[in-house]
mmCIF file of C-alpha atoms and ligand atoms in Angstrom:
data_model
loop_
_atom_site.group_PDB
_atom_site.id
_atom_site.type_symbol
_atom_site.label_atom_id
_atom_site.label_comp_id
_atom_site.label_asym_id
_atom_site.label_seq_id
_atom_site.Cartn_x
_atom_site.Cartn_y
_atom_site.Cartn_z
ATOM 1 C CA MET C 1 48.067 51.567 -31.473
ATOM 2 C CA ILE C 2 51.485 52.466 -30.076
ATOM 3 C CA VAL C 3 51.314 55.368 -27.675
ATOM 4 C CA GLN C 4 54.238 57.720 -28.104
ATOM 5 C CA PRO C 5 55.158 60.164 -25.357
ATOM 6 C CA ILE C 6 54.158 63.654 -26.416
ATOM 7 C CA SER C 7 56.352 66.626 -25.609
ATOM 8 C CA SER C 8 54.636 69.735 -24.402
ATOM 9 C CA LYS C 9 56.059 73.132 -23.480
ATOM 10 C CA ARG C 10 56.213 71.945 -19.885
ATOM 11 C CA GLY C 11 57.913 68.696 -20.784
ATOM 12 C CA VAL C 12 56.254 65.331 -21.119
ATOM 13 C CA LEU C 13 52.480 65.070 -20.753
ATOM 14 C CA MET C 14 51.145 63.288 -17.682
ATOM 15 C CA GLY C 15 47.423 62.903 -18.051
ATOM 16 C CA THR C 16 45.077 63.663 -15.178
ATOM 17 C CA ILE C 17 42.921 60.655 -14.363
ATOM 18 C CA TYR C 18 39.248 61.097 -13.457
ATOM 19 C CA ALA C 19 37.024 58.267 -12.269
ATOM 20 C CA VAL C 20 33.421 59.128 -13.110
ATOM 21 C CA ALA C 21 31.418 57.314 -10.479
ATOM 22 C CA ASN C 22 28.159 57.010 -8.616
ATOM 23 C CA GLN C 23 26.862 53.683 -7.345
ATOM 24 C CA LYS C 24 23.372 54.751 -8.348
ATOM 25 C CA GLY C 25 22.428 53.694 -11.873
ATOM 26 C CA GLY C 26 21.310 55.964 -14.694
ATOM 27 C CA VAL C 27 22.631 59.253 -13.326
ATOM 28 C CA GLY C 28 24.670 60.228 -16.402
ATOM 29 C CA LYS C 29 28.112 58.714 -15.753
ATOM 30 C CA SER C 30 28.633 57.307 -19.255
ATOM 31 C CA THR C 31 27.009 60.342 -20.863
ATOM 32 C CA THR C 32 29.419 62.597 -18.992
ATOM 33 C CA VAL C 33 32.496 60.551 -19.941
ATOM 34 C CA VAL C 34 31.524 60.495 -23.623
ATOM 35 C CA ASN C 35 30.575 64.147 -23.995
ATOM 36 C CA LEU C 36 33.300 65.620 -21.837
ATOM 37 C CA ALA C 37 35.908 63.555 -23.692
ATOM 38 C CA ALA C 38 34.498 64.605 -27.073
ATOM 39 C CA TYR C 39 34.649 68.284 -26.170
ATOM 40 C CA LEU C 40 38.190 68.111 -24.765
ATOM 41 C CA GLY C 41 39.325 66.148 -27.820
ATOM 42 C CA SER C 42 37.752 68.754 -30.117
ATOM 43 C CA VAL C 43 39.860 71.540 -28.580
ATOM 44 C CA GLY C 44 43.086 69.637 -29.167
ATOM 45 C CA LYS C 45 43.476 67.539 -26.018
ATOM 46 C CA LYS C 46 44.433 63.876 -26.154
ATOM 47 C CA VAL C 47 41.807 61.936 -24.243
ATOM 48 C CA LEU C 48 41.554 58.299 -23.204
ATOM 49 C CA CYS C 49 38.224 56.835 -22.035
ATOM 50 C CA ILE C 50 38.291 53.552 -20.156
ATOM 51 C CA ASP C 51 35.020 51.659 -20.101
ATOM 52 C CA LEU C 52 34.884 49.850 -16.774
ATOM 53 C CA ASP C 53 31.236 48.829 -17.080
ATOM 54 C CA ALA C 54 30.010 45.556 -18.591
ATOM 55 C CA GLN C 55 27.089 47.465 -20.146
ATOM 56 C CA GLY C 56 29.671 49.032 -22.478
ATOM 57 C CA ASN C 57 27.723 52.273 -22.859
ATOM 58 C CA THR C 58 30.796 54.442 -23.364
ATOM 59 C CA THR C 59 32.009 51.976 -25.976
ATOM 60 C CA THR C 60 28.839 51.998 -28.067
ATOM 61 C CA SER C 61 28.207 55.727 -27.587
ATOM 62 C CA PHE C 62 31.378 56.357 -29.600
ATOM 63 C CA GLY C 63 30.048 54.161 -32.387
ATOM 64 C CA ILE C 64 32.304 51.201 -31.578
ATOM 65 C CA LYS C 65 30.680 47.877 -32.528
ATOM 66 C CA LYS C 66 31.084 45.392 -29.671
ATOM 67 C CA LYS C 67 31.079 42.417 -32.027
ATOM 68 C CA THR C 68 34.273 43.615 -33.678
ATOM 69 C CA LEU C 69 36.254 43.741 -30.430
ATOM 70 C CA THR C 70 38.969 41.249 -29.650
ATOM 71 C CA VAL C 71 40.624 42.914 -26.654
ATOM 72 C CA THR C 72 38.631 44.676 -23.925
ATOM 73 C CA THR C 73 38.992 46.092 -20.410
ATOM 74 C CA TYR C 74 38.411 42.601 -19.043
ATOM 75 C CA ASP C 75 41.570 41.231 -20.707
ATOM 76 C CA VAL C 76 43.524 44.233 -19.457
ATOM 77 C CA LEU C 77 42.383 43.851 -15.845
ATOM 78 C CA ILE C 78 42.958 40.139 -15.763
ATOM 79 C CA GLY C 79 46.442 40.781 -17.091
ATOM 80 C CA GLN C 80 46.097 38.809 -20.297
ATOM 81 C CA ARG C 81 46.721 41.859 -22.498
ATOM 82 C CA ARG C 82 48.411 45.237 -22.245
ATOM 83 C CA ILE C 83 46.176 48.295 -22.151
ATOM 84 C CA GLN C 84 47.762 49.528 -25.390
ATOM 85 C CA ASP C 85 46.452 46.411 -27.160
ATOM 86 C CA ALA C 86 42.883 47.317 -26.213
ATOM 87 C CA MET C 87 42.998 50.964 -27.337
ATOM 88 C CA ILE C 88 40.751 51.981 -30.199
ATOM 89 C CA GLU C 89 41.037 55.365 -31.824
ATOM 90 C CA THR C 90 37.516 56.681 -32.346
ATOM 91 C CA GLU C 91 36.456 58.710 -35.357
ATOM 92 C CA TYR C 92 36.177 61.724 -33.048
ATOM 93 C CA LYS C 93 39.124 64.063 -32.786
ATOM 94 C CA GLY C 94 41.531 63.281 -29.962
ATOM 95 C CA VAL C 95 39.509 60.476 -28.376
ATOM 96 C CA THR C 96 40.776 56.923 -27.768
ATOM 97 C CA VAL C 97 38.701 54.257 -25.991
ATOM 98 C CA VAL C 98 39.533 51.114 -24.046
ATOM 99 C CA PRO C 99 36.237 49.312 -24.686
ATOM 100 C CA ALA C 100 34.141 46.973 -22.551
ATOM 101 C CA THR C 101 31.682 44.236 -23.379
ATOM 102 C CA SER C 102 29.622 41.834 -21.317
ATOM 103 C CA SER C 103 32.812 39.803 -20.786
ATOM 104 C CA LEU C 104 33.329 42.175 -17.856
ATOM 105 C CA VAL C 105 30.229 40.807 -16.093
ATOM 106 C CA GLY C 106 32.333 38.264 -14.222
ATOM 107 C CA GLY C 107 35.186 40.747 -13.792
ATOM 108 C CA ASP C 108 34.619 41.237 -10.077
ATOM 109 C CA ILE C 109 34.611 37.530 -9.360
ATOM 110 C CA ASP C 110 37.712 36.862 -11.445
ATOM 111 C CA LEU C 111 39.584 39.783 -9.915
ATOM 112 C CA VAL C 112 39.026 38.503 -6.371
ATOM 113 C CA GLU C 113 41.340 35.598 -7.104
ATOM 114 C CA LEU C 114 44.189 37.802 -8.299
ATOM 115 C CA GLU C 115 47.112 39.319 -6.516
ATOM 116 C CA ASP C 116 46.968 43.105 -6.181
ATOM 117 C CA ARG C 117 43.348 42.970 -7.247
ATOM 118 C CA ALA C 118 42.656 46.609 -6.400
ATOM 119 C CA ARG C 119 45.658 47.896 -8.358
ATOM 120 C CA ARG C 120 45.222 46.124 -11.682
ATOM 121 C CA LEU C 121 44.034 49.202 -13.568
ATOM 122 C CA GLN C 122 46.483 51.498 -11.812
ATOM 123 C CA SER C 123 49.473 49.438 -12.902
ATOM 124 C CA GLN C 124 48.245 49.278 -16.489
ATOM 125 C CA LEU C 125 47.633 53.035 -16.585
ATOM 126 C CA LEU C 126 51.161 53.759 -15.435
ATOM 127 C CA THR C 127 52.309 52.491 -18.816
ATOM 128 C CA CYS C 128 50.144 54.863 -20.863
ATOM 129 C CA ARG C 129 49.509 57.912 -18.731
ATOM 130 C CA ILE C 130 52.216 59.731 -20.613
ATOM 131 C CA GLY C 131 50.725 60.604 -23.958
ATOM 132 C CA PHE C 132 47.246 61.652 -22.824
ATOM 133 C CA ASP C 133 46.069 64.927 -21.319
ATOM 134 C CA TYR C 134 42.927 63.468 -19.794
ATOM 135 C CA ILE C 135 41.911 59.956 -18.855
ATOM 136 C CA PHE C 136 38.289 59.261 -17.902
ATOM 137 C CA ILE C 137 37.192 56.014 -16.283
ATOM 138 C CA ASP C 138 33.504 55.156 -16.687
ATOM 139 C CA CYS C 139 32.672 53.192 -13.513
ATOM 140 C CA PRO C 140 29.800 50.716 -13.155
ATOM 141 C CA PRO C 141 26.781 51.509 -10.951
ATOM 142 C CA SER C 142 28.144 49.811 -7.826
ATOM 143 C CA LEU C 143 30.887 50.184 -5.255
ATOM 144 C CA SER C 144 32.457 46.975 -6.516
ATOM 145 C CA LEU C 145 36.018 45.788 -7.079
ATOM 146 C CA LEU C 146 35.835 47.318 -10.557
ATOM 147 C CA THR C 147 34.975 50.739 -9.128
ATOM 148 C CA LEU C 148 37.692 50.268 -6.511
ATOM 149 C CA ASN C 149 40.169 49.740 -9.365
ATOM 150 C CA GLY C 150 38.938 53.006 -10.863
ATOM 151 C CA PHE C 151 39.394 54.902 -7.568
ATOM 152 C CA VAL C 152 42.844 53.460 -6.905
ATOM 153 C CA ALA C 153 43.998 54.478 -10.394
ATOM 154 C CA ALA C 154 42.464 57.972 -10.347
ATOM 155 C CA ASP C 155 43.592 61.423 -9.243
ATOM 156 C CA TYR C 156 40.037 62.682 -8.907
ATOM 157 C CA VAL C 157 36.451 61.473 -8.791
ATOM 158 C CA ILE C 158 33.667 63.234 -10.702
ATOM 159 C CA VAL C 159 30.221 62.395 -9.320
ATOM 160 C CA PRO C 160 27.278 62.868 -11.694
ATOM 161 C CA MET C 161 24.101 63.135 -9.664
ATOM 162 C CA LYS C 162 20.388 63.512 -10.301
ATOM 163 C CA CYS C 163 18.418 65.657 -7.887
ATOM 164 C CA GLU C 164 16.288 62.884 -6.419
ATOM 165 C CA PRO C 165 15.163 62.251 -2.832
ATOM 166 C CA LEU C 166 17.636 59.460 -2.029
ATOM 167 C CA SER C 167 20.599 60.970 -3.867
ATOM 168 C CA LEU C 168 22.055 62.541 -0.727
ATOM 169 C CA GLU C 169 22.332 59.219 1.101
ATOM 170 C CA GLY C 170 24.112 57.712 -1.872
ATOM 171 C CA LEU C 171 26.484 60.665 -2.003
ATOM 172 C CA ALA C 172 27.423 60.272 1.666
ATOM 173 C CA GLN C 173 28.170 56.593 1.084
ATOM 174 C CA LEU C 174 30.315 57.398 -1.949
ATOM 175 C CA TRP C 175 32.185 60.039 0.026
ATOM 176 C CA GLU C 176 32.917 57.479 2.748
ATOM 177 C CA THR C 177 34.225 55.027 0.145
ATOM 178 C CA VAL C 178 36.532 57.677 -1.333
ATOM 179 C CA ARG C 179 37.866 58.450 2.159
ATOM 180 C CA HIS C 180 38.522 54.772 2.732
ATOM 181 C CA VAL C 181 40.335 54.365 -0.601
ATOM 182 C CA LYS C 182 42.362 57.483 0.158
ATOM 183 C CA GLN C 183 43.504 56.094 3.513
ATOM 184 C CA ARG C 184 44.180 52.599 2.371
ATOM 185 C CA TYR C 185 45.295 52.746 -1.280
ATOM 186 C CA ASN C 186 45.558 56.150 -2.898
ATOM 187 C CA PRO C 187 46.379 59.155 -0.663
ATOM 188 C CA LYS C 188 46.150 61.664 -3.518
ATOM 189 C CA LEU C 189 42.566 60.769 -4.447
ATOM 190 C CA ASP C 190 40.138 63.667 -4.160
ATOM 191 C CA ILE C 191 36.617 64.511 -5.248
ATOM 192 C CA LYS C 192 36.771 66.973 -8.126
ATOM 193 C CA GLY C 193 33.109 67.742 -7.979
ATOM 194 C CA VAL C 194 29.485 66.706 -7.933
ATOM 195 C CA LEU C 195 27.886 67.327 -11.319
ATOM 196 C CA PHE C 196 24.136 67.844 -11.378
ATOM 197 C CA THR C 197 22.700 66.078 -14.399
ATOM 198 C CA MET C 198 19.221 66.030 -15.963
ATOM 199 C CA PHE C 199 18.865 69.259 -14.051
ATOM 200 C CA ASP C 200 15.582 71.130 -13.785
ATOM 201 C CA PRO C 201 15.869 74.280 -11.645
ATOM 202 C CA ARG C 202 12.074 74.786 -11.769
ATOM 203 C CA LEU C 203 11.562 71.994 -9.243
ATOM 204 C CA ASN C 204 11.659 72.928 -5.550
ATOM 205 C CA LEU C 205 13.215 69.594 -4.698
ATOM 206 C CA THR C 206 16.103 70.323 -7.066
ATOM 207 C CA LEU C 207 17.039 73.542 -5.300
ATOM 208 C CA HIS C 208 16.725 71.919 -1.903
ATOM 209 C CA ILE C 209 19.106 69.098 -2.892
ATOM 210 C CA VAL C 210 21.599 71.478 -4.522
ATOM 211 C CA ASN C 211 21.711 73.549 -1.327
ATOM 212 C CA GLU C 212 22.177 70.478 0.842
ATOM 213 C CA VAL C 213 25.029 69.169 -1.325
ATOM 214 C CA LYS C 214 26.744 72.568 -1.342
ATOM 215 C CA LYS C 215 26.361 72.790 2.438
ATOM 216 C CA HIS C 216 27.849 69.362 3.104
ATOM 217 C CA PHE C 217 30.475 69.407 0.369
ATOM 218 C CA PRO C 218 31.587 73.017 -0.043
ATOM 219 C CA ASN C 219 33.812 73.740 -3.061
ATOM 220 C CA ARG C 220 33.049 70.313 -4.435
ATOM 221 C CA VAL C 221 30.176 71.115 -6.773
ATOM 222 C CA PHE C 222 30.624 71.992 -10.455
ATOM 223 C CA GLU C 223 29.225 75.388 -11.348
ATOM 224 C CA THR C 224 28.010 73.896 -14.634
ATOM 225 C CA THR C 225 24.811 71.871 -14.557
ATOM 226 C CA ILE C 226 23.634 69.571 -17.328
ATOM 227 C CA PRO C 227 19.969 70.089 -18.271
ATOM 228 C CA ARG C 228 17.654 67.285 -19.284
ATOM 229 C CA ASN C 229 17.933 67.379 -23.055
ATOM 230 C CA VAL C 230 16.454 64.968 -25.526
ATOM 231 C CA ARG C 231 19.385 65.326 -27.954
ATOM 232 C CA ILE C 232 21.741 63.998 -25.252
ATOM 233 C CA SER C 233 19.612 60.867 -24.914
ATOM 234 C CA GLU C 234 19.259 60.381 -28.689
ATOM 235 C CA ALA C 235 22.936 60.758 -29.602
ATOM 236 C CA PRO C 236 24.202 57.356 -28.278
ATOM 237 C CA SER C 237 21.898 55.426 -30.643
ATOM 238 C CA PHE C 238 23.744 57.124 -33.508
ATOM 239 C CA GLY C 239 27.128 56.317 -31.975
ATOM 240 C CA LYS C 240 27.876 60.022 -31.599
ATOM 241 C CA PRO C 241 28.699 62.404 -28.769
ATOM 242 C CA VAL C 242 26.008 65.089 -28.614
ATOM 243 C CA MET C 243 28.267 67.850 -30.027
ATOM 244 C CA TYR C 244 28.634 65.823 -33.229
ATOM 245 C CA TYR C 245 24.960 64.848 -33.284
ATOM 246 C CA ASP C 246 23.384 68.236 -32.691
ATOM 247 C CA ALA C 247 26.022 70.896 -32.278
ATOM 248 C CA GLY C 248 23.569 73.637 -31.405
ATOM 249 C CA SER C 249 21.665 71.711 -28.735
ATOM 250 C CA LYS C 250 21.465 72.737 -25.094
ATOM 251 C CA GLY C 251 23.159 69.448 -24.240
ATOM 252 C CA ALA C 252 26.187 70.139 -26.430
ATOM 253 C CA GLU C 253 26.404 73.638 -24.973
ATOM 254 C CA ALA C 254 26.287 72.339 -21.400
ATOM 255 C CA TYR C 255 29.046 69.770 -21.912
ATOM 256 C CA GLU C 256 31.199 72.406 -23.586
ATOM 257 C CA LYS C 257 30.700 74.605 -20.527
ATOM 258 C CA LEU C 258 31.672 71.720 -18.265
ATOM 259 C CA GLY C 259 34.780 71.059 -20.360
ATOM 260 C CA ARG C 260 35.760 74.705 -20.101
ATOM 261 C CA GLU C 261 35.240 74.607 -16.354
ATOM 262 C CA LEU C 262 37.529 71.590 -16.098
ATOM 263 C CA LEU C 263 40.143 73.311 -18.245
ATOM 264 C CA GLY C 264 39.950 76.362 -16.010
ATOM 265 C CA ASP C 265 38.294 78.407 -18.768
ATOM 266 C CA LYS C 266 41.439 78.421 -20.861
ATOM 267 C CA ALA C 267 39.855 76.686 -23.810
ATOM 268 C CA PRO C 268 38.819 78.571 -26.919
ATOM 269 C CA PRO C 269 35.055 78.365 -27.476
ATOM 270 C CA VAL C 270 34.054 75.966 -30.235
ATOM 271 C CA LEU C 271 30.539 77.381 -30.479
ATOM 272 C CA ASN C 272 31.314 79.259 -33.689
ATOM 273 C CA LYS C 273 32.707 76.138 -35.287
ATOM 274 C CA ARG C 274 29.689 74.114 -34.264
ATOM 275 C CA LYS C 275 28.050 74.027 -37.677
ATOM 276 C CA LYS C 276 30.811 71.889 -39.061
ATOM 277 C CA PHE C 277 30.118 69.229 -36.403
ATOM 278 C CA GLY C 278 26.348 69.244 -36.821
ATOM 279 C CA ARG C 279 24.166 67.125 -39.043
HETATM 280 N N1 ATP S 1 21.166 65.379 -19.534
HETATM 281 C C1 ATP S 1 20.438 64.368 -20.017
HETATM 282 N N2 ATP S 1 19.263 64.605 -20.606
HETATM 283 C C2 ATP S 1 18.488 63.585 -21.073
HETATM 284 N N3 ATP S 1 18.837 62.297 -20.991
HETATM 285 C C3 ATP S 1 20.008 62.003 -20.399
HETATM 286 C C4 ATP S 1 20.875 63.014 -19.889
HETATM 287 N N4 ATP S 1 21.976 62.410 -19.349
HETATM 288 C C5 ATP S 1 21.802 61.097 -19.533
HETATM 289 N N5 ATP S 1 20.633 60.845 -20.142
HETATM 290 C C6 ATP S 1 20.076 59.519 -20.493
HETATM 291 O O1 ATP S 1 19.807 58.850 -19.275
HETATM 292 C C7 ATP S 1 20.159 57.488 -19.353
HETATM 293 C C8 ATP S 1 21.222 57.153 -18.300
HETATM 294 O O2 ATP S 1 22.406 57.883 -18.612
HETATM 295 P P1 ATP S 1 23.823 57.175 -18.514
HETATM 296 O O3 ATP S 1 23.814 55.875 -19.217
HETATM 297 O O4 ATP S 1 24.839 58.168 -18.895
HETATM 298 O O5 ATP S 1 23.872 56.944 -16.939
HETATM 299 P P2 ATP S 1 24.875 56.028 -16.128
HETATM 300 O O6 ATP S 1 24.997 56.638 -14.780
HETATM 301 O O7 ATP S 1 26.108 55.797 -16.895
HETATM 302 O O8 ATP S 1 24.043 54.672 -16.052
HETATM 303 P P3 ATP S 1 24.575 53.262 -15.510
HETATM 304 O O9 ATP S 1 24.625 53.423 -14.025
HETATM 305 O O10 ATP S 1 23.528 52.278 -15.952
HETATM 306 O O11 ATP S 1 25.913 53.030 -16.103
HETATM 307 C C9 ATP S 1 20.639 57.256 -20.774
HETATM 308 O O12 ATP S 1 19.561 56.806 -21.537
HETATM 309 C C10 ATP S 1 21.062 58.651 -21.230
HETATM 310 O O13 ATP S 1 20.973 58.804 -22.633
HETATM 311 MG MG1 MG S 2 27.032 53.989 -17.470
#
């Protein structure tokens, strides 16, 4: 796909880049990338999702078959291919994906050998940032060289987090890493917000952790929370974002709310149009 610069009323679009990261596994990073991108695409935004995880969950959650892929994030990072060559337009409005497969497993090791190893993704994104409103990077569950590439390329970090006992320690470590990247590589990097996922306000522990996070990181917590919702967990097996799998579900509603929060509440609600997305 050739990416053409898109004119907007303000001039040429320069997409905002969000790295979605948490070194802890299974906290909802890929789920957030997929569903936030789907919502923003549905309201007319042009969205690029970059799968930076060898598990390829963002890739398959959009219904992309890994076996059919010839160019992936790995080739882009290593410098064998241009990012434009890896882009796949999904069947969902406004959403393009740079996919990943298990070829990325050795990505960290191969990157170590390369010059400018922390800036490989950043330099590729410079060539396609114009033309997208939003770019989301799905980071792997580690503070590895791949995640570093995500942080160096990004404007902001979104941190999905489950309210579990050790989550706070992990958050402090992530914060430290962001500070380090900011000082050393990317002065404009900032945390956009912590997003509580699989949220259950009935648990005392949940409220305790929310209060602690708000205390330590004021103004860095999304107002929207994502509830635990079975439709969210079912949708990836059908290769669909939740709003296209079950438009009326609590999960679809929550990710719409998050999308509106990110847009600054300027987006028209799609709730009334939901039926057309549903099964
Ligand atoms: N709000 C939710 N309600 C129910 N299930 C959820 C929710 N969010 C995510 N899940 C499920 O939890 C699991 C982990 O989510 P996901 O893959 O998004 O996490 P991750 O942080 O990207 O994981 P990894 O660190 O392995 O990349 C998946 O099976 C997903 O479908
Ligand atoms: Mg993931």
